[in-house]
Amino acid sequence: MIRLSKANLSDIPQMQSLIVNEVKEGVILNRSEDEVATNIRSYILAKDGDKIVGYGALHIHSVRLAEIRSLIVDSAYRGKGIGKDIVEYALKEAKELQIKEDVLVLTYLPDFFKKLGFSEINKEQIPEHKIWADCINCIHFPICNEVALIYKI
């Protein structure tokens, strides 16, 4: 049975090993162990027993904007609703934290997020600090095929 929980520092090595291939392919940004540790309270884990089979993070940009990022599900566990559960957990958390307006996502799988109530937006609508804080570190920058979507809180 898959259960969701918040991450702790001892989870970092397993989290890092889960994304190795996606980082190489440029699907997920590489985040150092220290960066993950600094943001550990943002991460939501999906576990099958003690094995991390997926995770995502709800990153707060401002009182008006949060972002779901680093969403990953182990390839052997895809298609079982785990990604959906992580996103729904993050959206619930955004509401509980009282994010005032939107939850952003940048993704190569826009249809997945559209099914969960996200709407596509132009990348020009993304706050500048997001672009310079994360996108500049991507292997695809500045030619990016990711789609920006917003969920209205």
Short mmCIF file of C-alpha atoms in Angstrom, two decimals:
data_model
loop_
_atom_site.label_atom_id
_atom_site.label_comp_id
_atom_site.label_asym_id
_atom_site.label_seq_id
_atom_site.Cartn_x
_atom_site.Cartn_y
_atom_site.Cartn_z
CA MET A 1 0.00 0.00 0.00
CA ILE A 2 1.31 3.43 -0.96
CA ARG A 3 1.24 6.09 1.73
CA LEU A 4 2.02 9.80 1.53
CA SER A 5 4.11 11.62 4.12
CA LYS A 6 6.37 14.59 4.53
CA ALA A 7 10.08 13.98 3.86
CA ASN A 8 12.83 14.10 6.42
CA LEU A 9 16.58 14.51 6.05
CA SER A 10 17.28 10.77 6.15
CA ASP A 11 15.18 10.40 2.96
CA ILE A 12 17.50 12.53 0.83
CA PRO A 13 19.83 9.78 -0.49
CA GLN A 14 16.88 7.68 -1.69
CA MET A 15 15.20 10.78 -3.17
CA GLN A 16 18.37 11.68 -5.07
CA SER A 17 18.77 8.16 -6.46
CA LEU A 18 15.18 8.14 -7.76
CA ILE A 19 15.79 11.07 -10.14
CA VAL A 20 19.19 10.21 -11.64
CA ASN A 21 17.87 9.29 -15.11
CA GLU A 22 15.39 12.18 -15.28
CA VAL A 23 18.15 14.67 -14.36
CA LYS A 24 20.36 13.25 -17.15
CA GLU A 25 17.48 13.60 -19.63
CA GLY A 26 16.75 17.15 -18.45
CA VAL A 27 13.23 16.28 -17.31
CA ILE A 28 13.94 17.33 -13.71
CA LEU A 29 16.36 19.95 -12.47
CA ASN A 30 19.31 18.67 -10.50
CA ARG A 31 19.11 19.87 -6.92
CA SER A 32 22.08 19.37 -4.64
CA GLU A 33 21.74 17.44 -1.41
CA ASP A 34 22.13 20.74 0.46
CA GLU A 35 19.36 22.40 -1.60
CA VAL A 36 17.02 19.48 -0.91
CA ALA A 37 17.93 19.65 2.79
CA THR A 38 17.23 23.39 2.90
CA ASN A 39 13.78 22.78 1.40
CA ILE A 40 13.02 19.42 3.04
CA ARG A 41 9.75 20.70 4.54
CA SER A 42 8.46 21.23 0.98
CA TYR A 43 8.71 17.59 -0.07
CA ILE A 44 5.86 15.08 -0.12
CA LEU A 45 6.85 11.43 -0.40
CA ALA A 46 4.98 8.42 -1.71
CA LYS A 47 6.29 5.27 -0.04
CA ASP A 48 5.71 1.59 -0.58
CA GLY A 49 6.86 0.30 2.79
CA ASP A 50 10.26 1.93 3.30
CA LYS A 51 10.85 2.48 -0.43
CA ILE A 52 10.30 5.96 -1.84
CA VAL A 53 8.39 5.43 -5.10
CA GLY A 54 7.63 9.06 -5.83
CA TYR A 55 7.75 12.58 -4.54
CA GLY A 56 7.09 16.20 -5.29
CA ALA A 57 7.55 19.54 -3.60
CA LEU A 58 5.32 22.49 -2.88
CA HIS A 59 7.66 25.47 -3.10
CA ILE A 60 6.38 28.80 -1.81
CA HIS A 61 7.40 31.81 -3.92
CA SER A 62 5.24 34.45 -2.21
CA VAL A 63 1.95 34.83 -0.34
CA ARG A 64 0.24 34.74 -3.74
CA LEU A 65 2.19 32.00 -5.54
CA ALA A 66 3.38 28.47 -4.85
CA GLU A 67 4.84 25.94 -7.26
CA ILE A 68 4.67 22.18 -7.52
CA ARG A 69 8.09 21.03 -8.62
CA SER A 70 10.35 18.00 -8.75
CA LEU A 71 7.41 15.64 -9.30
CA ILE A 72 8.65 12.14 -9.97
CA VAL A 73 7.21 8.64 -9.78
CA ASP A 74 9.36 5.53 -10.12
CA SER A 75 8.81 4.08 -13.60
CA ALA A 76 7.64 0.75 -12.10
CA TYR A 77 4.87 2.57 -10.22
CA ARG A 78 3.57 4.91 -12.93
CA GLY A 79 -0.07 4.74 -13.98
CA LYS A 80 -1.27 3.90 -10.47
CA GLY A 81 -2.44 7.39 -9.44
CA ILE A 82 0.59 8.18 -7.28
CA GLY A 83 1.47 11.39 -9.13
CA LYS A 84 -2.15 12.54 -8.88
CA ASP A 85 -2.15 11.82 -5.14
CA ILE A 86 1.05 13.83 -4.62
CA VAL A 87 -0.33 16.79 -6.58
CA GLU A 88 -3.62 16.70 -4.69
CA TYR A 89 -1.73 16.58 -1.39
CA ALA A 90 0.32 19.61 -2.47
CA LEU A 91 -2.80 21.55 -3.53
CA LYS A 92 -4.45 20.80 -0.18
CA GLU A 93 -1.31 22.00 1.58
CA ALA A 94 -1.29 25.21 -0.51
CA LYS A 95 -4.88 25.90 0.59
CA GLU A 96 -4.03 25.18 4.23
CA LEU A 97 -1.05 27.56 4.04
CA GLN A 98 -3.45 30.13 2.55
CA ILE A 99 -1.66 30.76 -0.72
CA LYS A 100 -3.75 33.64 -1.98
CA GLU A 101 -3.88 33.04 -5.75
CA ASP A 102 -2.11 30.36 -7.75
CA VAL A 103 -0.09 27.18 -7.80
CA LEU A 104 2.30 27.06 -10.77
CA VAL A 105 3.77 24.05 -12.52
CA LEU A 106 6.25 23.78 -15.40
CA THR A 107 5.97 20.42 -17.08
CA TYR A 108 6.48 18.28 -20.16
CA LEU A 109 3.18 16.50 -19.31
CA PRO A 110 0.55 19.26 -19.47
CA ASP A 111 -2.38 16.88 -20.03
CA PHE A 112 -1.68 15.20 -16.68
CA PHE A 113 -2.03 18.54 -14.88
CA LYS A 114 -5.00 19.71 -16.97
CA LYS A 115 -6.93 16.63 -15.76
CA LEU A 116 -6.29 17.90 -12.21
CA GLY A 117 -7.72 21.35 -12.88
CA PHE A 118 -4.65 23.28 -14.03
CA SER A 119 -4.92 25.75 -16.93
CA GLU A 120 -2.17 26.51 -19.43
CA ILE A 121 -0.66 30.02 -19.34
CA ASN A 122 1.96 31.85 -21.39
CA LYS A 123 5.43 31.59 -19.93
CA GLU A 124 5.61 35.38 -19.98
CA GLN A 125 3.14 35.29 -17.07
CA ILE A 126 5.60 33.40 -14.85
CA PRO A 127 7.18 35.63 -12.21
CA GLU A 128 10.69 36.70 -13.20
CA HIS A 129 12.26 35.48 -9.97
CA LYS A 130 11.15 31.94 -10.84
CA ILE A 131 12.87 32.05 -14.22
CA TRP A 132 16.16 33.31 -12.85
CA ALA A 133 16.13 31.17 -9.73
CA ASP A 134 15.52 27.81 -11.40
CA CYS A 135 15.27 27.91 -15.17
CA ILE A 136 18.73 29.32 -15.71
CA ASN A 137 20.12 26.10 -14.18
CA CYS A 138 18.29 23.84 -16.65
CA ILE A 139 20.19 22.12 -19.46
CA HIS A 140 17.46 23.31 -21.86
CA PHE A 141 17.69 27.02 -20.95
CA PRO A 142 16.90 29.26 -22.79
CA ILE A 143 15.17 26.96 -25.34
CA CYS A 144 12.53 25.33 -23.19
CA ASN A 145 9.67 23.08 -24.25
CA GLU A 146 8.06 22.93 -20.82
CA VAL A 147 4.48 24.10 -20.55
CA ALA A 148 3.44 26.50 -17.78
CA LEU A 149 0.15 25.83 -16.02
CA ILE A 150 -1.66 27.47 -13.11
CA TYR A 151 -4.12 26.14 -10.59
CA LYS A 152 -6.38 28.84 -9.13
CA ILE A 153 -6.75 28.49 -5.37
#
